[in-house]
Amino acid sequence: MTSQAKILSITILLSLVSFNPGAQESDVVMFDKLVPENVRITNNDPVSQDYPDAEKIVNSFLHKWSVAGASVAISKDGKLIFARGFGLTDTVEKIQTQPFNQFRIASISKLVTAIAVMKLHEEGKLSLQDKVFGHDGILNDPFFDEPKDKRVFDITVEQLLSHEAGWSQRYGDQMFMPIVVAEKLNVKPPVDTKMIIRFALDKRLHYTPGMGRAYSNLGYSVLGLVIEKITGMPYEKYCKQAIMEPLGIYDMTIAGNLQSEKAPFEVTYYETTNVVLKPSIYGTGELVTPRYGGNDIRTLGGAGAWIATAPDLMRLLLAIDGFQTRPDILCNQSIQFMTDNSNGFAPVGWKTTVIDGNWWRTGSFPGSAGMLKRQPNGIAWVVLLNSSAWNGPEIYSYINNMMTRVISRINPTQEYDLFDNSLPLPLNSELAEYTIR
């Protein structure tokens, strides 16, 4: 499809959405047109320039680290100037990765959760100093009323946001031991988020809330429940309605645990050959791979459950980058709270926020890895991978180095904006077999 034809198609589809006389046949025809080639950015989009040197760098990276597929997005001054899929979404089916393919984003999900909490704070629906547990806490649930350590009643929302709530991973990550939780609580697997929190509350905190800092998936899972209690809506539904849809994001959703639960345009995940099998989270006794059934991705909720495309993550990043080139979804005060390390709480949602204006967020599971970065020169980028690397967390340094080289070979002064070639509507998910090869 030519650039002019695609733009015309988008215009017509928008007209159909905004005005529909009610004919059922027209609804079906329009629905059938909501396929990626019509309404999403693809590798074949003629508006996007070819950068063979940049693409060679990415392909070399995939080969070096045995990564099956990747999606890369780059923006400059609020405009999406590069979006490309590399390698394969599925090595058996030989399906080429496209910008509209969805990837598990793991802990990048914490950025979504932090935005949701800060938005509720801006709207006056919660205070960052609100207590979370206890009779006067947000989660005043009898299920949480008798913690072993009474300091739990002092935990605040801002302490959860900044990983200062008293939990650590000294004895393992509570979110990744579902069979142990089930046995301790004498319940049948799989366990839900509330059960995992109860399991954690039956133990002493590792430090006094506010007096230390330790990375905690549990803390952000608790925040997911806080959002649900304040809004009266499921966490996923609130985030979609309050954050994503206003930004034109329609390809982010909560992940499934099994390959059979993949979203229609979600990639397949690949682990290293020496991966250690784990007991199924469903209590079958079967040993399975961590990527499919060994980890409970869905129960992570606000800590790591989202899947996303690279262009949609770019939309999210640009909505909290603090620049004036594109409207932010949060006020400057909230963005500063999340990024100004001098306030004693930042980074919030982000993994690292440096005083020079470089902010980044990473996330990984067995079979996937991702990183997004905001730079002070107005450039931002997103990289998503559907494979584990044998060097673990070190992969992010290599991703950063790769993107420095890629950006040096791309013209950042392009006037076009690839976001203009993406229609802000859900895809026709019934067309799961639709692929561009």
PDB file of N, CA, C and O in Angstrom, residues 53-72 86-87 369-371 381 383-406:
ATOM      1  N   ASP A  53      22.491   0.789   7.076  1.00  0.00           N
ATOM      2  CA  ASP A  53      23.583   0.677   8.047  1.00  0.00           C
ATOM      3  C   ASP A  53      23.042   0.455   9.455  1.00  0.00           C
ATOM      4  O   ASP A  53      23.586  -0.356  10.216  1.00  0.00           O
ATOM      5  N   ALA A  54      21.982   1.173   9.799  1.00  0.00           N
ATOM      6  CA  ALA A  54      21.373   1.009  11.119  1.00  0.00           C
ATOM      7  C   ALA A  54      20.767  -0.381  11.264  1.00  0.00           C
ATOM      8  O   ALA A  54      20.919  -1.034  12.297  1.00  0.00           O
ATOM      9  N   GLU A  55      20.094  -0.832  10.212  1.00  0.00           N
ATOM     10  CA  GLU A  55      19.465  -2.149  10.266  1.00  0.00           C
ATOM     11  C   GLU A  55      20.502  -3.263  10.352  1.00  0.00           C
ATOM     12  O   GLU A  55      20.289  -4.278  11.021  1.00  0.00           O
ATOM     13  N   LYS A  56      21.624  -3.057   9.725  1.00  0.00           N
ATOM     14  CA  LYS A  56      22.697  -4.052   9.795  1.00  0.00           C
ATOM     15  C   LYS A  56      23.210  -4.188  11.225  1.00  0.00           C
ATOM     16  O   LYS A  56      23.520  -5.296  11.684  1.00  0.00           O
ATOM     17  N   ILE A  57      23.266  -3.072  11.934  1.00  0.00           N
ATOM     18  CA  ILE A  57      23.729  -3.101  13.328  1.00  0.00           C
ATOM     19  C   ILE A  57      22.774  -3.925  14.192  1.00  0.00           C
ATOM     20  O   ILE A  57      23.201  -4.751  15.002  1.00  0.00           O
ATOM     21  N   VAL A  58      21.472  -3.722  14.005  1.00  0.00           N
ATOM     22  CA  VAL A  58      20.492  -4.476  14.795  1.00  0.00           C
ATOM     23  C   VAL A  58      20.548  -5.958  14.445  1.00  0.00           C
ATOM     24  O   VAL A  58      20.543  -6.824  15.328  1.00  0.00           O
ATOM     25  N   ASN A  59      20.597  -6.265  13.171  1.00  0.00           N
ATOM     26  CA  ASN A  59      20.653  -7.668  12.765  1.00  0.00           C
ATOM     27  C   ASN A  59      21.914  -8.362  13.279  1.00  0.00           C
ATOM     28  O   ASN A  59      21.879  -9.540  13.663  1.00  0.00           O
ATOM     29  N   SER A  60      23.010  -7.630  13.313  1.00  0.00           N
ATOM     30  CA  SER A  60      24.253  -8.182  13.858  1.00  0.00           C
ATOM     31  C   SER A  60      24.111  -8.454  15.352  1.00  0.00           C
ATOM     32  O   SER A  60      24.591  -9.472  15.861  1.00  0.00           O
ATOM     33  N   PHE A  61      23.424  -7.556  16.054  1.00  0.00           N
ATOM     34  CA  PHE A  61      23.174  -7.733  17.490  1.00  0.00           C
ATOM     35  C   PHE A  61      22.353  -9.005  17.726  1.00  0.00           C
ATOM     36  O   PHE A  61      22.668  -9.813  18.610  1.00  0.00           O
ATOM     37  N   LEU A  62      21.301  -9.186  16.936  1.00  0.00           N
ATOM     38  CA  LEU A  62      20.458 -10.376  17.089  1.00  0.00           C
ATOM     39  C   LEU A  62      21.268 -11.648  16.861  1.00  0.00           C
ATOM     40  O   LEU A  62      21.125 -12.636  17.609  1.00  0.00           O
ATOM     41  N   HIS A  63      22.118 -11.626  15.853  1.00  0.00           N
ATOM     42  CA  HIS A  63      22.931 -12.807  15.556  1.00  0.00           C
ATOM     43  C   HIS A  63      23.925 -13.083  16.684  1.00  0.00           C
ATOM     44  O   HIS A  63      24.082 -14.237  17.117  1.00  0.00           O
ATOM     45  N   LYS A  64      24.563 -12.036  17.186  1.00  0.00           N
ATOM     46  CA  LYS A  64      25.588 -12.208  18.225  1.00  0.00           C
ATOM     47  C   LYS A  64      25.005 -12.800  19.498  1.00  0.00           C
ATOM     48  O   LYS A  64      25.629 -13.666  20.138  1.00  0.00           O
ATOM     49  N   TRP A  65      23.812 -12.358  19.882  1.00  0.00           N
ATOM     50  CA  TRP A  65      23.238 -12.785  21.152  1.00  0.00           C
ATOM     51  C   TRP A  65      22.146 -13.846  20.981  1.00  0.00           C
ATOM     52  O   TRP A  65      21.416 -14.129  21.936  1.00  0.00           O
ATOM     53  N   SER A  66      22.032 -14.410  19.795  1.00  0.00           N
ATOM     54  CA  SER A  66      21.059 -15.481  19.521  1.00  0.00           C
ATOM     55  C   SER A  66      19.637 -15.060  19.874  1.00  0.00           C
ATOM     56  O   SER A  66      18.877 -15.799  20.524  1.00  0.00           O
ATOM     57  N   VAL A  67      19.277 -13.874  19.453  1.00  0.00           N
ATOM     58  CA  VAL A  67      17.932 -13.338  19.662  1.00  0.00           C
ATOM     59  C   VAL A  67      17.107 -13.592  18.400  1.00  0.00           C
ATOM     60  O   VAL A  67      17.532 -13.241  17.296  1.00  0.00           O
ATOM     61  N   ALA A  68      15.935 -14.179  18.570  1.00  0.00           N
ATOM     62  CA  ALA A  68      15.112 -14.526  17.401  1.00  0.00           C
ATOM     63  C   ALA A  68      14.523 -13.295  16.732  1.00  0.00           C
ATOM     64  O   ALA A  68      14.547 -13.167  15.508  1.00  0.00           O
ATOM     65  N   GLY A  69      13.958 -12.384  17.529  1.00  0.00           N
ATOM     66  CA  GLY A  69      13.290 -11.231  16.942  1.00  0.00           C
ATOM     67  C   GLY A  69      13.349 -10.016  17.846  1.00  0.00           C
ATOM     68  O   GLY A  69      13.518 -10.133  19.065  1.00  0.00           O
ATOM     69  N   ALA A  70      13.186  -8.839  17.247  1.00  0.00           N
ATOM     70  CA  ALA A  70      13.234  -7.587  17.999  1.00  0.00           C
ATOM     71  C   ALA A  70      12.359  -6.547  17.328  1.00  0.00           C
ATOM     72  O   ALA A  70      12.079  -6.608  16.124  1.00  0.00           O
ATOM     73  N   SER A  71      11.939  -5.578  18.107  1.00  0.00           N
ATOM     74  CA  SER A  71      11.218  -4.419  17.599  1.00  0.00           C
ATOM     75  C   SER A  71      11.901  -3.174  18.139  1.00  0.00           C
ATOM     76  O   SER A  71      12.204  -3.096  19.338  1.00  0.00           O
ATOM     77  N   VAL A  72      12.142  -2.209  17.256  1.00  0.00           N
ATOM     78  CA  VAL A  72      12.874  -0.994  17.617  1.00  0.00           C
ATOM     79  C   VAL A  72      12.074   0.226  17.195  1.00  0.00           C
ATOM     80  O   VAL A  72      11.545   0.277  16.077  1.00  0.00           O
ATOM     81  N   PHE A  86      12.629  -6.723  13.427  1.00  0.00           N
ATOM     82  CA  PHE A  86      13.807  -7.452  12.964  1.00  0.00           C
ATOM     83  C   PHE A  86      13.672  -8.927  13.351  1.00  0.00           C
ATOM     84  O   PHE A  86      13.099  -9.258  14.388  1.00  0.00           O
ATOM     85  N   GLY A  87      14.216  -9.789  12.523  1.00  0.00           N
ATOM     86  CA  GLY A  87      14.190 -11.208  12.836  1.00  0.00           C
ATOM     87  C   GLY A  87      12.791 -11.774  12.757  1.00  0.00           C
ATOM     88  O   GLY A  87      11.944 -11.298  11.996  1.00  0.00           O
ATOM     89  N   ALA A 369      13.118  -9.550  26.809  1.00  0.00           N
ATOM     90  CA  ALA A 369      13.828  -8.439  27.442  1.00  0.00           C
ATOM     91  C   ALA A 369      13.425  -7.158  26.729  1.00  0.00           C
ATOM     92  O   ALA A 369      13.096  -7.166  25.536  1.00  0.00           O
ATOM     93  N   GLY A 370      13.445  -6.061  27.454  1.00  0.00           N
ATOM     94  CA  GLY A 370      13.088  -4.787  26.849  1.00  0.00           C
ATOM     95  C   GLY A 370      13.767  -3.640  27.560  1.00  0.00           C
ATOM     96  O   GLY A 370      14.152  -3.743  28.733  1.00  0.00           O
ATOM     97  N   MET A 371      13.910  -2.529  26.837  1.00  0.00           N
ATOM     98  CA  MET A 371      14.505  -1.331  27.412  1.00  0.00           C
ATOM     99  C   MET A 371      13.972  -0.124  26.665  1.00  0.00           C
ATOM    100  O   MET A 371      13.812  -0.147  25.443  1.00  0.00           O
ATOM    101  N   TRP A 381      14.131   6.116  22.627  1.00  0.00           N
ATOM    102  CA  TRP A 381      14.087   4.850  21.896  1.00  0.00           C
ATOM    103  C   TRP A 381      13.540   3.715  22.755  1.00  0.00           C
ATOM    104  O   TRP A 381      13.577   3.775  23.981  1.00  0.00           O
ATOM    105  N   VAL A 383      13.457  -0.708  22.677  1.00  0.00           N
ATOM    106  CA  VAL A 383      13.901  -1.981  22.103  1.00  0.00           C
ATOM    107  C   VAL A 383      13.211  -3.111  22.859  1.00  0.00           C
ATOM    108  O   VAL A 383      13.257  -3.164  24.087  1.00  0.00           O
ATOM    109  N   LEU A 384      12.580  -4.015  22.116  1.00  0.00           N
ATOM    110  CA  LEU A 384      11.949  -5.193  22.704  1.00  0.00           C
ATOM    111  C   LEU A 384      12.490  -6.446  22.035  1.00  0.00           C
ATOM    112  O   LEU A 384      12.609  -6.494  20.802  1.00  0.00           O
ATOM    113  N   LEU A 385      12.812  -7.471  22.828  1.00  0.00           N
ATOM    114  CA  LEU A 385      13.376  -8.723  22.329  1.00  0.00           C
ATOM    115  C   LEU A 385      12.486  -9.891  22.743  1.00  0.00           C
ATOM    116  O   LEU A 385      11.903  -9.877  23.836  1.00  0.00           O
ATOM    117  N   ASN A 386      12.408 -10.924  21.902  1.00  0.00           N
ATOM    118  CA  ASN A 386      11.607 -12.100  22.250  1.00  0.00           C
ATOM    119  C   ASN A 386      12.469 -13.301  22.630  1.00  0.00           C
ATOM    120  O   ASN A 386      12.048 -14.438  22.511  1.00  0.00           O
ATOM    121  N   SER A 387      13.677 -13.024  23.105  1.00  0.00           N
ATOM    122  CA  SER A 387      14.602 -14.104  23.490  1.00  0.00           C
ATOM    123  C   SER A 387      15.421 -13.684  24.701  1.00  0.00           C
ATOM    124  O   SER A 387      15.731 -12.504  24.874  1.00  0.00           O
ATOM    125  N   SER A 388      15.776 -14.665  25.518  1.00  0.00           N
ATOM    126  CA  SER A 388      16.706 -14.429  26.616  1.00  0.00           C
ATOM    127  C   SER A 388      18.128 -14.413  26.085  1.00  0.00           C
ATOM    128  O   SER A 388      18.450 -15.092  25.100  1.00  0.00           O
ATOM    129  N   ALA A 389      18.977 -13.648  26.717  1.00  0.00           N
ATOM    130  CA  ALA A 389      20.396 -13.657  26.395  1.00  0.00           C
ATOM    131  C   ALA A 389      21.155 -14.369  27.514  1.00  0.00           C
ATOM    132  O   ALA A 389      20.777 -14.285  28.683  1.00  0.00           O
ATOM    133  N   TRP A 390      22.202 -15.055  27.158  1.00  0.00           N
ATOM    134  CA  TRP A 390      22.938 -15.839  28.158  1.00  0.00           C
ATOM    135  C   TRP A 390      23.624 -14.950  29.190  1.00  0.00           C
ATOM    136  O   TRP A 390      23.941 -15.391  30.299  1.00  0.00           O
ATOM    137  N   ASN A 391      23.848 -13.666  28.865  1.00  0.00           N
ATOM    138  CA  ASN A 391      24.562 -12.790  29.800  1.00  0.00           C
ATOM    139  C   ASN A 391      23.632 -12.048  30.740  1.00  0.00           C
ATOM    140  O   ASN A 391      24.062 -11.147  31.461  1.00  0.00           O
ATOM    141  N   GLY A 392      22.352 -12.374  30.760  1.00  0.00           N
ATOM    142  CA  GLY A 392      21.420 -11.834  31.740  1.00  0.00           C
ATOM    143  C   GLY A 392      21.337 -10.318  31.728  1.00  0.00           C
ATOM    144  O   GLY A 392      21.203  -9.701  30.666  1.00  0.00           O
ATOM    145  N   PRO A 393      21.401  -9.674  32.914  1.00  0.00           N
ATOM    146  CA  PRO A 393      21.234  -8.222  33.006  1.00  0.00           C
ATOM    147  C   PRO A 393      22.262  -7.417  32.202  1.00  0.00           C
ATOM    148  O   PRO A 393      22.008  -6.255  31.879  1.00  0.00           O
ATOM    149  N   GLU A 394      23.384  -8.016  31.883  1.00  0.00           N
ATOM    150  CA  GLU A 394      24.389  -7.295  31.100  1.00  0.00           C
ATOM    151  C   GLU A 394      23.878  -6.923  29.710  1.00  0.00           C
ATOM    152  O   GLU A 394      24.422  -6.031  29.063  1.00  0.00           O
ATOM    153  N   ILE A 395      22.820  -7.582  29.271  1.00  0.00           N
ATOM    154  CA  ILE A 395      22.316  -7.331  27.927  1.00  0.00           C
ATOM    155  C   ILE A 395      21.912  -5.875  27.745  1.00  0.00           C
ATOM    156  O   ILE A 395      21.985  -5.331  26.639  1.00  0.00           O
ATOM    157  N   TYR A 396      21.507  -5.212  28.826  1.00  0.00           N
ATOM    158  CA  TYR A 396      21.054  -3.824  28.692  1.00  0.00           C
ATOM    159  C   TYR A 396      22.187  -2.883  28.300  1.00  0.00           C
ATOM    160  O   TYR A 396      21.965  -1.920  27.556  1.00  0.00           O
ATOM    161  N   SER A 397      23.381  -3.141  28.788  1.00  0.00           N
ATOM    162  CA  SER A 397      24.532  -2.330  28.372  1.00  0.00           C
ATOM    163  C   SER A 397      24.786  -2.504  26.885  1.00  0.00           C
ATOM    164  O   SER A 397      25.082  -1.531  26.175  1.00  0.00           O
ATOM    165  N   TYR A 398      24.616  -3.715  26.401  1.00  0.00           N
ATOM    166  CA  TYR A 398      24.830  -3.975  24.975  1.00  0.00           C
ATOM    167  C   TYR A 398      23.707  -3.377  24.136  1.00  0.00           C
ATOM    168  O   TYR A 398      23.940  -2.905  23.020  1.00  0.00           O
ATOM    169  N   ILE A 399      22.471  -3.403  24.673  1.00  0.00           N
ATOM    170  CA  ILE A 399      21.367  -2.751  23.965  1.00  0.00           C
ATOM    171  C   ILE A 399      21.632  -1.253  23.854  1.00  0.00           C
ATOM    172  O   ILE A 399      21.452  -0.639  22.794  1.00  0.00           O
ATOM    173  N   ASN A 400      22.062  -0.650  24.950  1.00  0.00           N
ATOM    174  CA  ASN A 400      22.349   0.785  24.947  1.00  0.00           C
ATOM    175  C   ASN A 400      23.458   1.128  23.948  1.00  0.00           C
ATOM    176  O   ASN A 400      23.356   2.103  23.190  1.00  0.00           O
ATOM    177  N   ASN A 401      24.504   0.328  23.935  1.00  0.00           N
ATOM    178  CA  ASN A 401      25.607   0.561  22.984  1.00  0.00           C
ATOM    179  C   ASN A 401      25.132   0.392  21.547  1.00  0.00           C
ATOM    180  O   ASN A 401      25.507   1.170  20.658  1.00  0.00           O
ATOM    181  N   MET A 402      24.306  -0.629  21.317  1.00  0.00           N
ATOM    182  CA  MET A 402      23.772  -0.846  19.978  1.00  0.00           C
ATOM    183  C   MET A 402      22.963   0.357  19.517  1.00  0.00           C
ATOM    184  O   MET A 402      23.114   0.841  18.385  1.00  0.00           O
ATOM    185  N   MET A 403      22.113   0.876  20.403  1.00  0.00           N
ATOM    186  CA  MET A 403      21.254   1.988  20.007  1.00  0.00           C
ATOM    187  C   MET A 403      22.044   3.278  19.796  1.00  0.00           C
ATOM    188  O   MET A 403      21.666   4.110  18.961  1.00  0.00           O
ATOM    189  N   THR A 404      23.128   3.457  20.505  1.00  0.00           N
ATOM    190  CA  THR A 404      23.987   4.613  20.253  1.00  0.00           C
ATOM    191  C   THR A 404      24.523   4.565  18.826  1.00  0.00           C
ATOM    192  O   THR A 404      24.542   5.584  18.114  1.00  0.00           O
ATOM    193  N   ARG A 405      24.904   3.377  18.387  1.00  0.00           N
ATOM    194  CA  ARG A 405      25.401   3.214  17.020  1.00  0.00           C
ATOM    195  C   ARG A 405      24.281   3.360  15.997  1.00  0.00           C
ATOM    196  O   ARG A 405      24.460   3.980  14.945  1.00  0.00           O
ATOM    197  N   VAL A 406      23.122   2.799  16.303  1.00  0.00           N
ATOM    198  CA  VAL A 406      21.986   2.887  15.379  1.00  0.00           C
ATOM    199  C   VAL A 406      21.576   4.340  15.158  1.00  0.00           C
ATOM    200  O   VAL A 406      21.392   4.796  14.025  1.00  0.00           O
TER     201      VAL A 406
END
